[in-house]
Each structure stands twice: as structure tokens, then as C-alpha cells.
mmCIF file of C-alpha atoms in Angstrom:
data_model
loop_
_atom_site.group_PDB
_atom_site.id
_atom_site.type_symbol
_atom_site.label_atom_id
_atom_site.label_comp_id
_atom_site.label_asym_id
_atom_site.label_seq_id
_atom_site.Cartn_x
_atom_site.Cartn_y
_atom_site.Cartn_z
ATOM 1 C CA MET A 10 -23.758 3.246 5.205
ATOM 2 C CA LEU A 11 -23.339 6.908 6.222
ATOM 3 C CA LYS A 12 -23.995 6.022 9.870
ATOM 4 C CA GLN A 13 -21.331 3.277 9.681
ATOM 5 C CA PHE A 14 -18.840 5.716 8.144
ATOM 6 C CA THR A 15 -19.449 8.410 10.776
ATOM 7 C CA GLY A 16 -19.218 5.800 13.550
ATOM 8 C CA THR A 17 -16.608 3.060 13.324
ATOM 9 C CA TYR A 18 -14.807 4.512 10.307
ATOM 10 C CA ALA A 19 -14.540 8.010 11.760
ATOM 11 C CA ARG A 20 -13.092 6.668 15.026
ATOM 12 C CA ARG A 21 -10.547 4.523 13.162
ATOM 13 C CA LEU A 22 -9.521 7.328 10.820
ATOM 14 C CA MET A 23 -9.377 10.099 13.426
ATOM 15 C CA TRP A 24 -5.888 9.420 14.776
ATOM 16 C CA PRO A 25 -4.182 8.707 11.404
ATOM 17 C CA GLY A 26 -5.964 11.808 10.116
ATOM 18 C CA LEU A 27 -4.610 13.957 12.960
ATOM 19 C CA VAL A 28 -1.065 12.645 12.348
ATOM 20 C CA LEU A 29 -1.426 13.439 8.640
ATOM 21 C CA VAL A 30 -2.600 16.984 9.386
ATOM 22 C CA ALA A 31 0.259 17.458 11.868
ATOM 23 C CA LEU A 32 2.849 16.432 9.245
ATOM 24 C CA ILE A 33 1.324 18.813 6.689
ATOM 25 C CA VAL A 34 1.432 21.662 9.249
ATOM 26 C CA VAL A 35 5.104 20.922 10.024
ATOM 27 C CA ASN A 36 5.996 21.009 6.310
ATOM 28 C CA ILE A 37 4.112 24.290 5.810
ATOM 29 C CA ALA A 38 5.901 25.751 8.848
ATOM 30 C CA PHE A 39 9.327 24.920 7.370
ATOM 31 C CA THR A 40 8.681 25.518 3.650
ATOM 32 C CA GLY A 41 5.624 27.784 3.423
ATOM 33 C CA PHE A 42 2.119 27.335 1.987
ATOM 34 C CA GLY A 43 3.671 26.541 -1.396
ATOM 35 C CA PHE A 44 4.133 23.004 -0.071
ATOM 36 C CA LEU A 45 0.400 22.376 -0.325
ATOM 37 C CA THR A 46 -0.420 24.516 -3.355
ATOM 38 C CA PRO A 47 -0.344 22.720 -6.731
ATOM 39 C CA GLU A 48 0.749 24.581 -9.840
ATOM 40 C CA ILE A 49 0.586 23.830 -13.545
ATOM 41 C CA VAL A 50 4.019 23.638 -15.209
ATOM 42 C CA ASP A 51 4.189 22.757 -18.926
ATOM 43 C CA GLY A 52 0.585 21.569 -18.823
ATOM 44 C CA ARG A 53 1.222 19.246 -15.885
ATOM 45 C CA MET A 54 0.150 19.562 -12.258
ATOM 46 C CA SER A 55 3.180 19.726 -9.986
ATOM 47 C CA GLY A 56 4.272 20.873 -6.542
ATOM 48 C CA PRO A 57 5.747 19.237 -3.416
ATOM 49 C CA PHE A 58 2.484 17.691 -2.166
ATOM 50 C CA VAL A 59 1.525 16.495 -5.661
ATOM 51 C CA THR A 60 4.934 14.808 -5.869
ATOM 52 C CA VAL A 61 4.310 13.095 -2.525
ATOM 53 C CA LEU A 62 0.968 11.769 -3.814
ATOM 54 C CA ARG A 63 2.501 10.617 -7.116
ATOM 55 C CA ASN A 64 5.371 8.831 -5.366
ATOM 56 C CA SER A 65 2.882 7.208 -2.971
ATOM 57 C CA VAL A 66 1.065 5.281 -5.714
ATOM 58 C CA PRO A 67 3.357 2.177 -5.971
ATOM 59 C CA LEU A 68 3.307 1.739 -2.181
ATOM 60 C CA LEU A 69 -0.457 2.344 -2.203
ATOM 61 C CA MET A 70 -0.994 -0.494 -4.690
ATOM 62 C CA VAL A 71 1.018 -2.909 -2.550
ATOM 63 C CA ALA A 72 -0.575 -1.739 0.724
ATOM 64 C CA LEU A 73 -4.143 -2.111 -0.591
ATOM 65 C CA GLY A 74 -3.434 -5.707 -1.587
ATOM 66 C CA MET A 75 -1.759 -6.314 1.767
ATOM 67 C CA THR A 76 -4.863 -4.965 3.552
ATOM 68 C CA LEU A 77 -7.077 -7.553 1.851
ATOM 69 C CA VAL A 78 -4.636 -10.360 2.678
ATOM 70 C CA ILE A 79 -4.373 -9.266 6.324
ATOM 71 C CA ALA A 80 -8.189 -9.164 6.465
ATOM 72 C CA THR A 81 -8.094 -12.950 5.856
ATOM 73 C CA LYS A 82 -5.712 -13.296 8.823
ATOM 74 C CA GLY A 83 -2.785 -13.743 6.431
ATOM 75 C CA ILE A 84 0.356 -11.850 5.425
ATOM 76 C CA ASP A 85 2.237 -11.589 2.120
ATOM 77 C CA LEU A 86 5.985 -11.053 2.449
ATOM 78 C CA SER A 87 6.602 -11.751 -1.259
ATOM 79 C CA VAL A 88 5.106 -8.484 -2.603
ATOM 80 C CA GLY A 89 8.531 -6.825 -2.941
ATOM 81 C CA ALA A 90 9.811 -9.705 -5.061
ATOM 82 C CA VAL A 91 6.592 -9.804 -7.112
ATOM 83 C CA TYR A 92 6.987 -6.036 -7.633
ATOM 84 C CA ALA A 93 10.480 -6.678 -9.074
ATOM 85 C CA ILE A 94 9.307 -9.609 -11.217
ATOM 86 C CA GLY A 95 6.359 -7.682 -12.700
ATOM 87 C CA ALA A 96 8.674 -4.833 -13.680
ATOM 88 C CA ALA A 97 11.380 -7.207 -14.988
ATOM 89 C CA VAL A 98 8.962 -9.173 -17.212
ATOM 90 C CA ALA A 99 7.399 -6.048 -18.747
ATOM 91 C CA VAL A 100 10.636 -4.116 -19.335
ATOM 92 C CA GLN A 101 12.638 -7.137 -20.540
ATOM 93 C CA TYR A 102 9.927 -7.898 -23.109
ATOM 94 C CA LEU A 103 10.081 -4.323 -24.397
ATOM 95 C CA ALA A 104 13.891 -4.221 -24.320
ATOM 96 C CA THR A 105 14.044 -7.165 -26.713
ATOM 97 C CA GLY A 106 11.231 -5.977 -28.992
ATOM 98 C CA SER A 107 9.568 -2.893 -30.404
ATOM 99 C CA GLN A 108 9.410 -0.299 -27.625
ATOM 100 C CA ASN A 109 7.491 2.322 -29.578
ATOM 101 C CA SER A 110 4.616 0.057 -30.579
ATOM 102 C CA LEU A 111 1.481 0.520 -28.450
ATOM 103 C CA GLY A 112 0.588 -3.127 -29.046
ATOM 104 C CA SER A 113 3.945 -4.291 -27.672
ATOM 105 C CA VAL A 114 3.511 -2.041 -24.626
ATOM 106 C CA LEU A 115 0.072 -3.510 -23.887
ATOM 107 C CA VAL A 116 1.432 -7.051 -24.276
ATOM 108 C CA ALA A 117 4.353 -6.228 -21.945
ATOM 109 C CA ILE A 118 1.994 -4.837 -19.270
ATOM 110 C CA ALA A 119 -0.313 -7.849 -19.624
ATOM 111 C CA LEU A 120 2.640 -10.256 -19.281
ATOM 112 C CA GLY A 121 3.940 -8.473 -16.163
ATOM 113 C CA LEU A 122 0.503 -8.419 -14.516
ATOM 114 C CA GLY A 123 -0.209 -12.018 -15.551
ATOM 115 C CA VAL A 124 2.983 -13.404 -14.028
ATOM 116 C CA ALA A 125 2.392 -11.381 -10.826
ATOM 117 C CA ALA A 126 -1.189 -12.665 -10.566
ATOM 118 C CA VAL A 127 -0.043 -16.299 -11.026
ATOM 119 C CA ILE A 128 2.508 -15.900 -8.211
ATOM 120 C CA GLY A 129 -0.189 -14.396 -5.988
ATOM 121 C CA ALA A 130 -2.566 -17.277 -6.773
ATOM 122 C CA TRP A 131 0.212 -19.759 -5.998
ATOM 123 C CA ASN A 132 0.761 -18.127 -2.587
ATOM 124 C CA GLY A 133 -2.979 -18.342 -1.924
ATOM 125 C CA THR A 134 -3.024 -22.005 -2.918
ATOM 126 C CA MET A 135 -0.108 -22.770 -0.589
ATOM 127 C CA VAL A 136 -1.970 -21.115 2.289
ATOM 128 C CA SER A 137 -5.551 -22.278 1.728
ATOM 129 C CA VAL A 138 -5.144 -25.682 0.048
ATOM 130 C CA PHE A 139 -1.861 -27.033 1.440
ATOM 131 C CA GLY A 140 -2.230 -25.365 4.850
ATOM 132 C CA VAL A 141 1.203 -23.698 4.855
ATOM 133 C CA GLN A 142 1.387 -20.758 7.274
ATOM 134 C CA PRO A 143 1.103 -17.466 5.329
ATOM 135 C CA ILE A 144 4.397 -16.082 6.647
ATOM 136 C CA ILE A 145 6.248 -19.251 5.540
ATOM 137 C CA ALA A 146 4.443 -19.636 2.192
ATOM 138 C CA THR A 147 5.201 -16.071 1.123
ATOM 139 C CA LEU A 148 8.685 -15.989 2.679
ATOM 140 C CA ILE A 149 9.703 -18.652 0.132
ATOM 141 C CA PHE A 150 8.937 -16.361 -2.787
ATOM 142 C CA MET A 151 10.259 -13.319 -0.933
ATOM 143 C CA ILE A 152 13.690 -14.989 -1.054
ATOM 144 C CA ALA A 153 13.438 -16.813 -4.392
ATOM 145 C CA GLY A 154 11.435 -14.176 -6.276
ATOM 146 C CA ARG A 155 14.165 -11.554 -6.423
ATOM 147 C CA GLY A 156 16.511 -14.199 -7.850
ATOM 148 C CA VAL A 157 13.878 -15.009 -10.475
ATOM 149 C CA ALA A 158 13.709 -11.300 -11.389
ATOM 150 C CA GLN A 159 17.509 -11.240 -11.780
ATOM 151 C CA LEU A 160 17.364 -14.328 -14.020
ATOM 152 C CA ILE A 161 14.731 -12.621 -16.212
ATOM 153 C CA THR A 162 16.896 -9.521 -16.677
ATOM 154 C CA GLY A 163 20.169 -11.489 -16.866
ATOM 155 C CA GLY A 164 21.530 -9.518 -13.919
ATOM 156 C CA GLN A 165 21.351 -6.305 -15.946
ATOM 157 C CA ILE A 166 19.056 -3.265 -15.737
ATOM 158 C CA PRO A 167 17.065 -3.257 -19.000
ATOM 159 C CA ASN A 168 15.936 0.196 -20.096
ATOM 160 C CA VAL A 169 13.036 1.625 -22.054
ATOM 161 C CA ALA A 170 13.511 4.657 -24.305
ATOM 162 C CA ASP A 171 11.823 7.933 -23.354
ATOM 163 C CA SER A 172 9.985 7.821 -26.688
ATOM 164 C CA SER A 173 8.157 4.601 -25.732
ATOM 165 C CA PRO A 174 4.451 4.915 -24.735
ATOM 166 C CA PHE A 175 5.333 2.667 -21.778
ATOM 167 C CA VAL A 176 6.956 5.522 -19.822
ATOM 168 C CA ASN A 177 3.684 7.480 -19.896
ATOM 169 C CA LEU A 178 2.362 5.038 -17.312
ATOM 170 C CA GLY A 179 4.745 6.596 -14.782
ATOM 171 C CA ARG A 180 5.328 10.083 -16.223
ATOM 172 C CA GLY A 181 2.212 10.876 -18.255
ATOM 173 C CA GLU A 182 -0.834 12.938 -17.324
ATOM 174 C CA ILE A 183 -4.513 13.271 -18.214
ATOM 175 C CA LEU A 184 -6.064 16.752 -17.946
ATOM 176 C CA SER A 185 -2.834 17.890 -16.251
ATOM 177 C CA ILE A 186 -3.266 15.274 -13.474
ATOM 178 C CA PRO A 187 -0.339 12.785 -13.213
ATOM 179 C CA LEU A 188 -1.436 9.390 -14.580
ATOM 180 C CA PRO A 189 -0.129 7.414 -11.535
ATOM 181 C CA ILE A 190 -2.442 9.458 -9.267
ATOM 182 C CA ILE A 191 -5.402 8.694 -11.551
ATOM 183 C CA ILE A 192 -4.523 4.973 -11.482
ATOM 184 C CA GLY A 193 -4.232 5.066 -7.695
ATOM 185 C CA VAL A 194 -7.628 6.757 -7.265
ATOM 186 C CA ALA A 195 -9.260 4.358 -9.754
ATOM 187 C CA VAL A 196 -7.894 1.228 -8.021
ATOM 188 C CA CYS A 197 -8.970 2.591 -4.600
ATOM 189 C CA ALA A 198 -12.461 3.320 -5.909
ATOM 190 C CA VAL A 199 -12.865 -0.133 -7.456
ATOM 191 C CA LEU A 200 -11.707 -1.919 -4.291
ATOM 192 C CA MET A 201 -13.871 0.235 -2.000
ATOM 193 C CA VAL A 202 -16.962 -0.362 -4.106
ATOM 194 C CA ALA A 203 -16.204 -4.100 -4.332
ATOM 195 C CA THR A 204 -15.675 -4.446 -0.575
ATOM 196 C CA ARG A 205 -18.361 -2.049 0.729
ATOM 197 C CA ARG A 206 -21.141 -2.250 -1.852
ATOM 198 C CA THR A 207 -21.047 -5.986 -2.659
ATOM 199 C CA ALA A 208 -20.995 -9.212 -0.630
ATOM 200 C CA PHE A 209 -17.239 -9.562 -1.259
ATOM 201 C CA GLY A 210 -16.289 -7.389 1.730
ATOM 202 C CA VAL A 211 -18.624 -9.194 4.139
ATOM 203 C CA LEU A 212 -17.379 -12.611 2.994
ATOM 204 C CA LEU A 213 -13.785 -11.405 3.333
ATOM 205 C CA GLU A 214 -14.324 -10.247 6.924
ATOM 206 C CA SER A 215 -16.117 -13.505 7.678
ATOM 207 C CA VAL A 216 -13.229 -15.615 6.366
ATOM 208 C CA GLY A 217 -10.716 -13.537 8.333
ATOM 209 C CA GLY A 218 -12.791 -13.433 11.497
ATOM 210 C CA ASN A 219 -13.505 -17.157 11.724
ATOM 211 C CA PRO A 220 -12.390 -19.354 8.783
ATOM 212 C CA LYS A 221 -13.867 -22.561 10.233
ATOM 213 C CA ALA A 222 -17.280 -21.011 10.874
ATOM 214 C CA SER A 223 -17.202 -19.502 7.382
ATOM 215 C CA ARG A 224 -16.655 -22.927 5.817
ATOM 216 C CA LEU A 225 -19.464 -24.421 7.917
ATOM 217 C CA ALA A 226 -21.723 -21.565 6.772
ATOM 218 C CA GLY A 227 -21.084 -22.548 3.163
ATOM 219 C CA ILE A 228 -18.603 -19.800 2.285
ATOM 220 C CA ARG A 229 -15.876 -20.976 -0.073
ATOM 221 C CA ALA A 230 -13.036 -19.833 2.171
ATOM 222 C CA ARG A 231 -10.322 -21.501 0.093
ATOM 223 C CA GLU A 232 -11.386 -19.829 -3.133
ATOM 224 C CA MET A 233 -11.745 -16.488 -1.331
ATOM 225 C CA THR A 234 -8.225 -16.767 0.078
ATOM 226 C CA ILE A 235 -6.724 -17.669 -3.315
ATOM 227 C CA LEU A 236 -8.574 -14.736 -4.927
ATOM 228 C CA VAL A 237 -7.319 -12.274 -2.317
ATOM 229 C CA TYR A 238 -3.676 -13.370 -2.689
ATOM 230 C CA LEU A 239 -4.104 -13.185 -6.475
ATOM 231 C CA ILE A 240 -5.337 -9.576 -6.177
ATOM 232 C CA CYS A 241 -2.403 -8.792 -3.872
ATOM 233 C CA GLY A 242 0.081 -10.203 -6.394
ATOM 234 C CA LEU A 243 -1.625 -8.375 -9.255
ATOM 235 C CA LEU A 244 -1.399 -5.027 -7.431
ATOM 236 C CA ALA A 245 2.258 -5.655 -6.502
ATOM 237 C CA GLY A 246 3.018 -6.311 -10.183
ATOM 238 C CA LEU A 247 1.160 -3.129 -11.159
ATOM 239 C CA ALA A 248 3.208 -1.168 -8.609
ATOM 240 C CA GLY A 249 6.437 -2.502 -10.126
ATOM 241 C CA ILE A 250 5.335 -1.642 -13.667
ATOM 242 C CA ILE A 251 4.368 1.937 -12.692
ATOM 243 C CA SER A 252 7.757 2.443 -11.010
ATOM 244 C CA ALA A 253 9.607 0.926 -13.974
ATOM 245 C CA ALA A 254 7.722 3.252 -16.318
ATOM 246 C CA ASN A 255 8.666 6.235 -14.163
ATOM 247 C CA ILE A 256 12.413 5.507 -14.128
ATOM 248 C CA GLY A 257 12.480 3.908 -17.583
ATOM 249 C CA GLY A 258 14.051 0.641 -16.415
ATOM 250 C CA ALA A 259 13.709 -2.419 -14.180
ATOM 251 C CA ASP A 260 16.167 -2.823 -11.294
ATOM 252 C CA ALA A 261 15.761 -6.434 -10.118
ATOM 253 C CA ASN A 262 18.159 -5.885 -7.193
ATOM 254 C CA ASN A 263 16.605 -2.785 -5.628
ATOM 255 C CA GLY A 264 13.117 -2.455 -7.134
ATOM 256 C CA GLY A 265 10.530 -2.852 -4.382
ATOM 257 C CA LEU A 266 13.200 -3.643 -1.778
ATOM 258 C CA TRP A 267 11.566 -3.708 1.714
ATOM 259 C CA ILE A 268 8.298 -2.337 0.315
ATOM 260 C CA GLU A 269 6.484 -5.186 2.091
ATOM 261 C CA LEU A 270 7.461 -3.677 5.457
ATOM 262 C CA ASP A 271 6.231 -0.195 4.492
ATOM 263 C CA ALA A 272 2.988 -1.767 3.252
ATOM 264 C CA ILE A 273 2.431 -3.562 6.568
ATOM 265 C CA LEU A 274 3.206 -0.327 8.444
ATOM 266 C CA ALA A 275 0.647 1.537 6.324
ATOM 267 C CA VAL A 276 -2.001 -1.109 7.038
ATOM 268 C CA VAL A 277 -1.314 -0.924 10.791
ATOM 269 C CA ILE A 278 -1.338 2.889 10.813
ATOM 270 C CA GLY A 279 -4.657 2.772 8.968
ATOM 271 C CA GLY A 280 -6.293 0.840 11.802
ATOM 272 C CA THR A 281 -6.552 -2.677 10.322
ATOM 273 C CA ALA A 282 -5.739 -5.308 12.939
ATOM 274 C CA LEU A 283 -3.206 -8.011 12.039
ATOM 275 C CA THR A 284 -5.571 -10.552 13.632
ATOM 276 C CA GLY A 285 -7.856 -10.486 10.573
ATOM 277 C CA GLY A 286 -11.522 -9.627 10.144
ATOM 278 C CA ARG A 287 -12.346 -5.906 9.966
ATOM 279 C CA PHE A 288 -10.248 -3.884 7.538
ATOM 280 C CA TYR A 289 -10.107 -0.209 6.491
ATOM 281 C CA LEU A 290 -8.923 0.558 2.954
ATOM 282 C CA LEU A 291 -9.286 4.320 3.456
ATOM 283 C CA GLY A 292 -7.187 4.024 6.610
ATOM 284 C CA THR A 293 -4.496 2.285 4.541
ATOM 285 C CA VAL A 294 -4.559 5.236 2.118
ATOM 286 C CA PHE A 295 -3.927 7.548 5.096
ATOM 287 C CA GLY A 296 -1.108 5.261 6.264
ATOM 288 C CA VAL A 297 0.618 5.307 2.868
ATOM 289 C CA VAL A 298 0.484 9.109 2.598
ATOM 290 C CA ILE A 299 1.765 9.447 6.178
ATOM 291 C CA ILE A 300 4.789 7.241 5.415
ATOM 292 C CA LYS A 301 5.667 9.084 2.205
ATOM 293 C CA LEU A 302 5.013 12.484 3.792
ATOM 294 C CA LEU A 303 7.227 11.520 6.705
ATOM 295 C CA GLU A 304 10.155 10.844 4.330
ATOM 296 C CA VAL A 305 9.767 14.355 2.873
ATOM 297 C CA THR A 306 9.282 15.944 6.305
ATOM 298 C CA ILE A 307 12.592 14.548 7.539
ATOM 299 C CA ILE A 308 14.369 16.319 4.685
ATOM 300 C CA ASN A 309 12.395 19.565 5.041
ATOM 301 C CA VAL A 310 13.126 19.924 8.770
ATOM 302 C CA GLY A 311 16.843 19.399 8.124
ATOM 303 C CA LEU A 312 17.330 15.904 9.558
ATOM 304 C CA SER A 313 19.593 13.375 7.859
ATOM 305 C CA SER A 314 18.094 10.461 5.917
ATOM 306 C CA GLN A 315 19.361 8.097 8.639
ATOM 307 C CA TRP A 316 16.398 9.284 10.741
ATOM 308 C CA GLN A 317 13.950 7.774 8.239
ATOM 309 C CA PHE A 318 13.530 4.305 9.811
ATOM 310 C CA THR A 319 13.533 5.657 13.380
ATOM 311 C CA ALA A 320 10.905 8.266 12.499
ATOM 312 C CA LYS A 321 8.665 5.633 10.876
ATOM 313 C CA ALA A 322 8.912 3.454 13.966
ATOM 314 C CA LEU A 323 8.068 6.399 16.257
ATOM 315 C CA VAL A 324 5.015 7.349 14.165
ATOM 316 C CA VAL A 325 3.717 3.769 14.102
ATOM 317 C CA PHE A 326 4.327 3.529 17.856
ATOM 318 C CA ALA A 327 2.414 6.777 18.487
ATOM 319 C CA VAL A 328 -0.530 5.893 16.216
ATOM 320 C CA ALA A 329 -0.785 2.370 17.660
ATOM 321 C CA LEU A 330 -0.904 3.783 21.192
ATOM 322 C CA LEU A 331 -3.478 6.446 20.288
ATOM 323 C CA GLN A 332 -5.692 3.801 18.652
ATOM 324 C CA SER A 333 -5.614 1.669 21.797
ATOM 325 C CA PRO A 334 -8.733 2.242 23.982
ATOM 326 C CA GLN A 335 -6.799 1.016 27.050
ATOM 327 C CA PHE A 336 -4.033 3.599 26.496
ATOM 328 C CA ARG A 337 -6.522 6.432 25.942
ATOM 329 C CA THR A 338 -8.357 5.434 29.144
ATOM 330 C CA TRP A 339 -5.062 5.402 31.074
ATOM 331 C CA LEU A 340 -4.075 8.766 29.563
ATOM 332 C CA THR A 341 -7.338 10.530 30.465
ATOM 333 C CA LYS A 342 -7.827 8.841 33.853
ATOM 334 C CA PRO A 343 -6.248 11.679 35.969
ATOM 335 C CA PHE A 344 -8.440 14.301 34.247
ATOM 336 C CA GLN A 345 -11.593 12.204 34.794
ATOM 337 C CA LYS A 346 -10.832 11.945 38.527
ATOM 338 C CA LYS A 347 -10.408 15.727 38.782
ATOM 339 C CA ALA A 348 -13.717 16.259 36.956
ATOM 340 C CA VAL A 349 -15.528 13.892 39.374
ATOM 341 C CA ALA A 350 -13.921 15.582 42.412
ATOM 342 C CA ALA A 351 -14.966 19.042 41.157
#
């Protein structure tokens, strides 16, 4: 396990890791070492980098689910809509009931996650049972899902009072550590253990690498695919609920808008190939932090927010080139010739 991590994993994580370090250095250069140093304010850990990590959690949830789906050679474009639906179901339930009851809050969260999981399972069924191409199957709910979220909220933005226990999911803390960060670490840990310490990860890579051979080998590829899309939907719903708890409301129009593209970017930056098979959850974590850190860096260096999309594209372009063995060979070729001549 350690040998595998120091081999393939280290090579895959090296370039995203260097980009992450470079962005941190740039922020320190423009704002000082206070950017990286956490401080305790009113019993809660805070600071610029802590804020980046806390704001990364919803995207992290979506990107982790997207990594598993891409590992099966699929794609899920509906995660943004599922994000909005999960938030809409939970907040609308609380808005029409008792917001300060812990029981009502738990029921609201369960309803939001349940609906998101059902949508994910439906996407998986469309792909694995009915043979619909993943991009088409999930595009349907990408378009229709946001309309469903608007129907649930009646076109309004339902709110939750600050006194409700629900908002602690996005604003609370445990031992001074923001609760969203704890949730993010816990979900990462569970998925990494499930995919690297059990047969689930091997079966997943097998299904993504060669679905036909997997079926002939006796692997239940259809059930695996449905399960993976279900997990992806569940995590997208969780992301929406955490964001809704943070802002105290569910915006069906803008909640999770274009988050599917950021999630795919994070997966690509993290070294997972869109062709399926091998996947790197830790690389996706790096990719998510890079994207969120990039948004802050643009502000700290004095650029306008219009640079955000261009900067993301440039970073993805640079990381993709650096991860390409052919590009690295071409880049170092002149130096190798000089070394041979000497």
C-alpha cells in the first residue's frame, strides 16, 4: 500500500501539489503569512485559508462523487440540479414546519438526501440498464432538475431562521473546527477506506476499465454503476444542504449553478482520466482546493473577477500538460541532448 502511494500516487499528485504550493506562495507574497495562519475568534477557528477550506466543502462533495462516476467511464451533468433539489426539499420542509425542532431538522436532511439519492439511482439505471449514454441521461435532469427545484420552492427563496439547529450544519463548529470541514474530512476518509481497503475500489476500476470483461468475469457491473451514481447524487444533495445551511436559505435558480463544470475540472486536475478506470480521490481533493484557492488569489493579486474563468482554464491547461509524459519528454529533450553531448 505504501509502495503504491509513493509510486503511482506520488507521481499523479506531484504536479497538482506543486500548483497548490505555488498558489499559496503567491497569496503569502501579496497578503503576508497571516493568510496561512489560523486564529481562534469567539471560540471558532478562522482565517483566510480556513475560509478557503470551508468554502471548498460543497464542491468537494460533488467532485468526489463525480470522480467515482468518471471511474466507471461515465459523467454526471445533473449534480448542479440535484444540489439545488436537495437544498430545496430540506429548506422547504423546514420553512413550512417547526424550524427549531431537532427532529424536524433531521427529517428535512433525510428527505433532501433521500430525494437526491433516488435521482442519482435513476441516472445510474438509465445508463446501466437502458443503455443511455451518460452525458445524455444526466443532461436530461440537468435541464429538468432545476425546474423541479423551482416547483418545490414555488419560485421563491425559502429561508431558515438563525435560531434553527439546521444552520449549524453550515456555520457550526466542533472543538473550534468548522463543521463543514469536519464533514468534508469524514466523507473523504470513508470513501478512501471504501475504495482502497475493500474490494469496492478494485471492482470500480474494473468496471470502468473494461465493462464487458467485468461482466464476463462475474462482476455485477450494472449494480455497481447504479450504486456509484446513487452515491454521486447523495453527495450532491449533501453539498446543497450544507450550502443552504450556511446561507440560511435555498436558491433554486442559482444554487449549485455550473458546479458540475468545476467538479469535472477538479477531477481532471487531480489526475483522474476521463476514459475511466484508475481514479485518485486525493488528487480530486487537491483539484478542489486549487480551484477555490485560485478564486481567492485572483482577488488578492488585484485582478477583476472577470479573470476567474480564464484563470481556471489556464491552470487546467498547465496541469494537464505537466501530467502528460509526452509533453514532459518534449520539454526536457533539449537538456537531455546537451547532457549526452557533454
